[in-house]
Short mmCIF file of C-alpha atoms in Angstrom, two decimals:
data_model
loop_
_atom_site.label_atom_id
_atom_site.label_comp_id
_atom_site.label_asym_id
_atom_site.label_seq_id
_atom_site.Cartn_x
_atom_site.Cartn_y
_atom_site.Cartn_z
CA MET H 30 4.86 -6.58 -34.45
CA ALA H 31 7.49 -8.08 -32.19
CA THR H 32 6.77 -7.68 -28.49
CA GLN H 33 9.01 -8.45 -25.55
CA ARG H 34 7.93 -9.00 -22.00
CA ARG H 35 10.14 -8.10 -19.10
CA ALA H 36 8.90 -9.92 -16.04
CA ILE H 37 8.53 -8.07 -12.78
CA LYS H 38 7.62 -11.35 -11.11
CA LYS H 39 6.78 -14.09 -13.58
CA LEU H 40 4.02 -16.40 -12.41
CA ASN H 41 1.79 -18.72 -14.36
CA PRO H 42 0.51 -16.71 -17.37
CA THR H 43 -3.02 -18.00 -16.71
CA THR H 44 -3.01 -16.69 -13.16
CA MET H 45 -4.17 -13.17 -13.93
CA THR H 46 -6.13 -11.28 -16.49
CA SER H 47 -5.84 -7.61 -17.25
CA ASN H 48 -9.01 -7.14 -15.23
CA ASP H 49 -7.26 -8.53 -12.15
CA PHE H 50 -5.82 -5.07 -11.64
CA ASP H 51 -7.76 -2.73 -9.38
CA SER H 52 -11.04 -2.03 -11.13
CA GLU H 53 -10.72 1.58 -10.06
CA ALA H 54 -8.56 2.00 -13.12
CA GLY H 55 -12.01 1.92 -14.77
CA THR H 56 -11.74 1.51 -18.49
CA SER H 57 -8.62 3.59 -18.74
CA THR H 58 -5.39 2.45 -20.29
CA THR H 59 -2.08 2.82 -18.50
CA SER H 60 0.47 3.39 -21.21
CA GLY H 61 3.97 4.67 -21.73
CA ARG H 62 7.29 3.84 -23.21
CA TYR H 63 6.95 0.18 -22.29
CA GLY H 64 3.47 -0.58 -23.59
CA GLN H 65 0.13 -0.59 -21.86
CA ILE H 66 -2.22 -2.29 -19.44
CA ASN H 67 -5.87 -1.90 -20.34
CA ALA H 68 -8.19 -2.42 -17.39
CA ASP H 69 -11.19 -3.06 -19.62
CA ASP H 70 -10.17 -5.92 -21.88
CA ASN H 71 -10.29 -9.66 -21.29
CA ASN H 72 -6.90 -10.64 -22.68
CA LYS H 73 -4.71 -12.77 -20.47
CA LEU H 74 -1.90 -10.76 -18.94
CA PRO H 75 0.94 -12.57 -17.18
CA LEU H 76 2.38 -10.94 -14.12
CA GLU H 77 4.68 -8.72 -16.10
CA ILE H 78 4.73 -5.42 -17.94
CA ALA H 79 4.51 -5.48 -21.72
CA SER H 80 7.29 -3.61 -23.47
CA GLY H 81 7.18 -1.38 -26.53
CA ASP H 82 6.93 -2.38 -30.16
CA ASP H 83 10.15 -4.15 -30.99
CA ASP H 84 13.90 -4.18 -30.72
CA ASP H 85 14.27 -0.88 -32.59
CA ASP H 86 12.65 0.86 -29.62
CA ASP H 87 14.80 -1.04 -27.19
CA ALA H 88 17.91 1.01 -27.88
CA ASN H 89 16.20 4.10 -26.43
CA VAL H 90 15.23 2.46 -23.15
CA PRO H 91 17.18 3.94 -20.21
CA ARG H 92 19.21 1.36 -18.39
CA SER H 93 20.95 0.92 -15.07
CA LYS H 94 24.68 0.37 -14.66
CA GLU H 95 23.95 -3.36 -14.82
CA GLY H 96 22.16 -2.96 -18.15
CA GLN H 97 18.66 -3.58 -16.79
CA ALA H 98 15.74 -1.63 -18.26
CA ILE H 99 14.52 1.23 -16.07
CA TYR H 100 10.76 1.71 -16.20
CA GLY H 101 10.89 4.90 -14.20
CA ILE H 102 7.95 7.26 -14.38
CA ASP H 103 6.28 5.03 -17.02
CA PHE H 104 5.69 2.29 -14.47
CA PRO H 105 1.88 1.79 -14.28
CA ASP H 106 -0.14 3.25 -11.44
CA ILE H 107 -0.67 0.47 -8.90
CA SER H 108 -3.11 0.58 -5.99
CA VAL H 109 -2.75 -0.96 -2.53
CA ARG H 110 -5.54 -3.28 -3.62
CA ASP H 111 -3.50 -4.45 -6.62
CA THR H 112 -0.50 -5.24 -4.43
CA VAL H 113 -2.51 -7.28 -1.94
CA ARG H 114 -4.36 -9.20 -4.64
CA LEU H 115 -1.03 -10.06 -6.25
CA GLN H 116 0.31 -11.30 -2.91
CA LEU H 117 -2.80 -13.40 -2.33
CA ILE H 118 -2.59 -14.97 -5.77
CA MET H 119 1.05 -15.84 -5.15
CA LEU H 120 0.39 -17.27 -1.67
CA LYS H 121 -2.64 -19.33 -2.60
CA ASN H 122 -2.21 -20.28 -6.23
CA GLU H 123 1.55 -20.41 -6.61
CA LEU H 124 2.89 -21.36 -3.17
CA LYS H 125 -0.20 -23.51 -2.47
CA ILE H 126 -0.61 -22.20 1.07
CA ASN H 127 -3.91 -23.36 2.55
CA SER H 128 -4.47 -20.58 5.04
CA ILE H 129 -2.75 -17.74 6.90
CA LYS H 130 -2.97 -17.52 10.67
CA CYS H 131 -2.45 -13.77 10.89
CA VAL H 132 -1.50 -10.79 8.74
CA ILE H 133 0.31 -8.02 10.63
CA GLY H 134 1.40 -4.66 9.26
CA GLY H 135 2.02 -1.09 10.33
CA SER H 136 1.51 2.19 8.43
CA PHE H 137 1.73 1.31 4.70
CA GLY H 138 1.78 -2.34 5.79
CA GLY H 139 -1.35 -1.64 7.84
CA MET H 140 -3.15 -0.43 4.72
CA GLN H 141 -2.29 -3.71 3.03
CA THR H 142 -3.46 -5.57 6.12
CA MET H 143 -6.83 -3.85 5.82
CA GLU H 144 -7.13 -5.05 2.22
CA TYR H 145 -6.23 -8.57 3.36
CA CYS H 146 -9.13 -8.34 5.79
CA VAL H 147 -11.58 -7.40 3.06
CA MET H 148 -10.30 -9.70 0.30
CA ALA H 149 -9.34 -12.73 2.37
CA GLY H 150 -10.91 -12.27 5.81
CA ALA H 151 -14.47 -11.61 4.78
CA THR H 152 -17.44 -13.56 3.54
CA ARG H 153 -19.09 -12.71 0.26
CA PRO H 154 -22.51 -11.10 0.44
CA ASP H 155 -25.37 -13.59 0.13
CA MET H 156 -26.16 -13.64 -3.58
CA GLY H 157 -28.52 -16.61 -3.50
CA GLN H 158 -27.89 -20.02 -5.02
CA SER H 159 -25.02 -19.14 -7.31
CA ARG H 160 -21.46 -19.98 -7.94
CA MET H 161 -18.56 -17.61 -8.36
CA MET H 162 -16.54 -17.41 -11.52
CA MET H 163 -13.04 -16.20 -10.75
CA GLY H 164 -12.12 -12.95 -12.45
CA CYS H 165 -13.36 -9.41 -12.33
CA ASN H 166 -15.95 -7.57 -14.31
CA GLY H 167 -14.01 -4.50 -15.37
CA GLY H 168 -17.13 -2.45 -15.94
CA SER H 169 -18.70 -2.94 -12.53
CA GLY H 170 -15.59 -3.88 -10.59
CA GLY H 171 -17.30 -7.02 -9.29
CA THR H 172 -17.12 -10.77 -9.76
CA VAL H 173 -19.41 -12.29 -12.35
CA MET H 174 -21.98 -14.62 -10.82
CA MET H 175 -23.80 -17.39 -12.68
CA ASN H 176 -26.89 -19.29 -11.58
CA ASN H 177 -26.39 -23.05 -11.40
CA ASN H 178 -29.96 -23.95 -12.24
CA ASN H 179 -30.48 -21.86 -15.36
CA ARG H 180 -27.40 -20.52 -17.08
CA ASN H 181 -29.53 -18.55 -19.50
CA ASP H 182 -30.82 -16.38 -16.72
CA ALA H 183 -29.32 -12.94 -16.32
CA PRO H 184 -26.62 -13.06 -13.64
CA PRO H 185 -27.46 -11.57 -10.27
CA PRO H 186 -25.77 -8.34 -9.20
CA ALA H 187 -21.97 -8.50 -9.11
CA VAL H 188 -20.18 -8.92 -5.81
CA PRO H 189 -18.21 -5.79 -4.88
CA TYR H 190 -14.67 -6.08 -6.21
CA GLY H 191 -12.61 -8.67 -4.37
CA LEU H 192 -14.86 -8.81 -1.29
CA GLY H 193 -14.29 -12.19 0.35
CA GLU H 194 -12.70 -13.48 -2.84
CA PHE H 195 -9.99 -15.63 -1.23
CA THR H 196 -11.30 -18.52 0.83
CA THR H 197 -10.14 -21.95 1.89
CA ARG H 198 -11.68 -25.19 3.10
CA ARG H 199 -11.00 -25.97 6.75
CA ASN H 200 -12.78 -28.45 8.98
CA GLY H 201 -15.09 -29.39 6.15
CA ARG H 202 -16.36 -25.90 5.44
CA ILE H 203 -15.48 -22.79 3.46
CA GLU H 204 -13.68 -20.23 5.58
CA PRO H 205 -11.69 -17.02 4.93
CA PHE H 206 -8.16 -17.60 3.68
CA VAL H 207 -6.81 -15.28 6.40
CA ARG H 208 -7.78 -16.23 9.96
CA SER H 209 -6.88 -13.01 11.84
CA ALA H 210 -5.20 -9.66 11.34
CA VAL H 211 -3.42 -6.84 13.16
CA PRO H 212 -3.44 -3.50 11.33
CA ILE H 213 -1.26 -0.94 13.09
CA ALA H 214 -1.25 2.87 12.89
CA CYS H 215 -3.36 3.23 9.76
CA GLY H 216 -6.88 4.01 8.63
CA ALA H 217 -9.37 2.29 6.38
CA ARG H 218 -8.71 4.93 3.72
CA HIS H 219 -6.18 7.68 3.07
CA THR H 220 -7.81 10.94 4.08
CA ALA H 221 -7.39 14.43 2.65
CA TRP H 222 -4.95 15.17 5.50
CA GLN H 223 -2.69 12.28 4.55
CA ILE H 224 -2.96 12.95 0.82
CA ALA H 225 -2.00 16.58 1.48
CA ILE H 226 1.12 15.54 3.37
CA SER H 227 2.03 13.13 0.57
CA GLU H 228 1.49 15.87 -2.00
CA THR H 229 3.80 18.33 -0.24
CA GLN H 230 6.50 15.66 -0.32
CA ARG H 231 5.94 15.04 -4.03
CA GLN H 232 5.98 18.77 -4.71
CA ALA H 233 9.38 18.97 -3.03
CA VAL H 234 10.66 16.38 -5.51
CA TYR H 235 8.99 18.11 -8.47
CA ALA H 236 10.58 21.45 -7.50
CA ASP H 237 14.05 20.03 -8.02
CA PRO H 238 15.14 20.98 -11.58
CA LYS H 239 16.63 17.54 -11.97
CA TRP H 240 13.16 15.98 -11.72
CA ASN H 241 12.56 16.88 -15.37
CA ASN H 242 8.93 15.70 -15.34
CA GLY H 243 10.08 12.32 -14.11
CA ARG H 244 12.59 11.76 -16.92
CA ILE H 245 15.45 11.73 -14.46
CA ASP H 246 19.07 10.94 -15.13
CA PRO H 247 19.82 7.84 -13.03
CA GLN H 248 23.39 9.09 -12.63
CA ASP H 249 22.28 12.54 -11.47
CA PRO H 250 18.84 12.23 -9.80
CA PRO H 251 16.91 15.00 -7.97
CA HIS H 252 18.46 14.28 -4.60
CA ALA H 253 17.85 17.76 -3.18
CA GLY H 254 14.10 17.45 -3.69
CA LEU H 255 13.99 13.91 -2.32
CA SER H 256 15.92 14.98 0.77
CA VAL H 257 13.39 17.73 1.52
CA ALA H 258 10.52 15.29 0.93
CA ARG H 259 12.00 12.96 3.50
CA GLN H 260 12.41 15.79 5.97
CA ILE H 261 8.73 16.69 5.60
CA GLY H 262 7.89 13.06 6.30
CA MET H 263 10.10 12.99 9.39
CA VAL H 264 8.15 15.90 10.86
CA SER H 265 4.78 14.20 10.26
CA TYR H 266 5.98 10.95 11.86
CA ARG H 267 6.62 12.61 15.23
CA THR H 268 4.86 15.12 17.50
CA PRO H 269 5.44 18.67 18.81
CA LEU H 270 6.08 17.26 22.28
CA GLY H 271 8.48 14.65 20.93
CA TYR H 272 10.52 17.29 19.06
CA HIS H 273 10.50 19.56 22.11
CA GLN H 274 11.74 16.80 24.38
CA LYS H 275 14.42 15.67 21.94
CA PHE H 276 15.72 19.04 20.70
CA GLY H 277 14.10 22.01 22.41
CA ARG H 278 15.92 25.10 21.14
CA ALA H 279 19.35 23.52 21.46
CA LEU H 280 22.17 24.37 19.07
CA THR H 281 24.83 22.07 17.69
CA ASP H 282 27.40 24.81 18.36
CA GLU H 283 26.77 27.13 21.29
CA SER H 284 29.31 29.59 19.95
CA GLY H 285 27.29 30.07 16.79
CA PRO H 286 24.48 32.59 16.23
CA SER H 287 21.41 31.90 18.35
CA TYR H 288 18.95 32.79 15.58
CA GLY H 289 18.85 33.62 11.88
CA SER H 290 19.79 31.71 8.72
CA ARG H 291 23.12 30.55 10.17
CA ALA H 292 21.74 29.36 13.50
CA PRO H 293 22.93 25.76 13.99
CA TRP H 294 19.69 24.31 15.40
CA GLN H 295 19.96 20.71 16.49
CA VAL H 296 16.59 19.94 14.91
CA LYS H 297 17.83 21.35 11.59
CA SER H 298 20.93 19.16 11.74
CA TYR H 299 18.77 16.14 12.54
CA LEU H 300 16.44 16.72 9.57
CA GLU H 301 19.31 17.33 7.18
CA TYR H 302 20.97 14.12 8.36
CA GLN H 303 17.76 12.12 7.88
CA GLY H 304 17.28 13.58 4.40
CA LYS H 305 20.84 12.76 3.35
CA LYS H 306 20.75 9.25 4.81
CA PHE H 307 17.58 8.52 2.87
CA LEU H 308 19.28 9.12 -0.47
CA ASP H 309 21.39 5.99 -0.15
CA ARG H 310 18.35 3.71 -0.03
CA PHE H 311 15.57 5.36 -2.03
CA ASP H 312 14.91 6.46 -5.58
CA PRO H 313 12.93 9.69 -6.33
CA VAL H 314 10.57 8.05 -8.85
CA THR H 315 9.95 5.15 -6.49
CA TYR H 316 9.18 7.58 -3.69
CA VAL H 317 6.65 9.44 -5.83
CA LYS H 318 5.03 6.21 -7.02
CA LEU H 319 4.79 4.73 -3.52
CA THR H 320 3.23 7.85 -2.03
CA GLU H 321 0.73 7.82 -4.89
CA GLN H 322 -0.01 4.19 -4.12
CA MET H 323 -0.61 5.03 -0.47
CA ASP H 324 -3.06 7.72 -1.57
CA SER H 325 -5.02 5.02 -3.46
CA HIS H 326 -5.85 3.33 -0.18
CA ASP H 327 -9.61 3.07 0.39
CA VAL H 328 -11.11 -0.33 1.19
CA SER H 329 -14.61 0.98 0.45
CA ARG H 330 -13.87 2.21 -3.06
CA SER H 331 -16.39 0.69 -5.52
CA ARG H 332 -17.59 -1.65 -2.78
CA GLY H 333 -20.14 0.37 -0.81
CA THR H 334 -19.98 2.42 2.36
CA MET H 335 -17.09 1.80 4.72
CA GLU H 336 -19.45 0.44 7.36
CA GLU H 337 -21.04 -1.96 4.85
CA VAL H 338 -17.71 -3.24 3.56
CA LEU H 339 -16.11 -3.81 6.96
CA SER H 340 -19.27 -5.48 8.27
CA HIS H 341 -18.44 -8.46 6.02
CA VAL H 342 -15.04 -9.01 7.69
CA GLU H 343 -15.69 -11.95 9.97
CA ILE H 344 -12.19 -12.74 11.23
CA PRO H 345 -10.90 -11.39 14.57
CA VAL H 346 -8.92 -8.18 14.06
CA CYS H 347 -6.79 -6.43 16.65
CA VAL H 348 -6.44 -2.77 15.67
CA LEU H 349 -3.45 -0.98 17.20
CA GLY H 350 -3.43 2.82 17.39
CA ILE H 351 -1.03 5.35 18.91
CA ASP H 352 -2.50 8.00 21.17
CA SER H 353 -0.13 10.71 19.91
CA ASP H 354 -0.22 9.89 16.17
CA ILE H 355 -0.92 13.07 14.17
CA LEU H 356 -0.45 11.41 10.77
CA TYR H 357 -2.99 8.60 11.32
CA PRO H 358 -4.97 9.86 14.32
CA LEU H 359 -6.33 7.43 16.87
CA ARG H 360 -9.93 8.19 15.85
CA GLU H 361 -9.27 6.36 12.57
CA GLN H 362 -8.36 3.15 14.39
CA GLU H 363 -11.36 3.64 16.67
CA GLU H 364 -13.61 3.75 13.61
CA ILE H 365 -12.14 0.58 12.17
CA ALA H 366 -12.55 -1.32 15.44
CA THR H 367 -16.15 -0.12 15.71
CA TRP H 368 -17.11 -1.16 12.18
CA LEU H 369 -15.47 -4.60 12.32
CA PRO H 370 -17.81 -7.24 13.80
CA ASN H 371 -14.89 -8.96 15.57
CA GLY H 372 -12.63 -5.96 15.98
CA GLU H 373 -10.88 -4.82 19.11
CA LEU H 374 -8.81 -1.69 19.74
CA LYS H 375 -5.54 -1.59 21.66
CA ILE H 376 -3.84 1.72 22.32
CA ILE H 377 -0.09 2.26 22.30
CA HIS H 378 0.87 5.06 24.66
CA SER H 379 3.74 7.14 23.34
CA ASP H 380 5.00 10.69 22.84
CA ALA H 381 6.67 9.61 19.59
CA GLY H 382 3.64 9.98 17.30
CA HIS H 383 3.33 7.73 14.27
CA ASP H 384 6.80 6.31 14.82
CA GLY H 385 5.54 4.94 18.12
CA PHE H 386 4.69 1.65 16.42
CA LEU H 387 8.42 1.26 15.70
CA LEU H 388 9.76 2.70 18.95
CA GLU H 389 7.34 1.23 21.52
CA GLN H 390 8.17 -2.36 20.66
CA ASP H 391 7.44 -3.79 24.09
CA GLN H 392 3.86 -2.50 23.99
CA VAL H 393 3.32 -3.57 20.39
CA ALA H 394 4.76 -7.05 21.01
CA ALA H 395 2.65 -7.54 24.13
CA HIS H 396 -0.59 -6.73 22.30
CA ILE H 397 0.28 -8.94 19.34
CA LYS H 398 1.34 -11.91 21.48
CA SER H 399 -1.82 -11.72 23.58
CA PHE H 400 -3.95 -11.57 20.44
CA LEU H 401 -2.20 -14.47 18.71
CA TYR H 402 -2.47 -16.67 21.80
CA SER H 403 -6.20 -15.93 22.00
CA HIS H 404 -7.09 -16.92 18.43
CA ASP H 405 -6.50 -19.95 16.25
#
């Protein structure tokens, strides 16, 4: 059976196995119009998505104006953990980078930064006199260990998936691949609150008749639903005080009705503008997939308790939180800083809520510069 492979980002085919994907896929198979990824086999899988059977199927594949295949809703479910592991493989194995001074990210980038801390800023648990064999045990989600002295012995318990997997040799000793990190305005996991907000945004997209269960027409996508989804997001990124200070009860036209369905509220005009502007730079399927990926975020998943997992992170970490953030409340950054052995918390003071990490650039820059100057 003829099989094509369309590369998303083609690296060395021996770089990854199918089990290199987040073990939380369990033994399930992600399948669709373009083939499948099985998280429980040991076949080598290059960094690409396998297509369907052969060229006969190819004629039915939806394509962009440029003739490129559109994976759409059939694109496999990818976790934050998958994305970070892919980046680390590229940085270390393909670009041959020896070590990273600091990983910095806010919001979704902060979630990835937390995974960098666990995968490349931590030490592996002490498993005795053993050596690590690269790769993942799909059943347990850990790394297979083998005793050097007696290879016939049963292997010791598997190391939790990816924990301290990426290291480097500096100054004659093994050290974490990442030397420091600055996660901003995020938590160590996506909570029910954040998943709920993501779900309301996805439901707005689903409610658009043009969504068609994800089989959208690229030339006529569900823009109305995506616009509403963006507007929901814009509310969660700010605060009641911020909206009051910016808009109050002001109208765009004082001669218009002061209440009712035709009232020209400034805040309504602002949200509609943000929703419309978003359509020029985002795709509905991508939006759904990315919010689902954000909901996957949980650095403790299949690794132990959150406190146990973060206790292995040995690098210095400066956690930045915003005192008015209602989407990722400050208590979540306080928890991270408490659980990290070398963690410190810096607070950004703002009335802007979650968007404070973008708007309060002087405060953010000052904290980052001080941290970078203080650590190698």
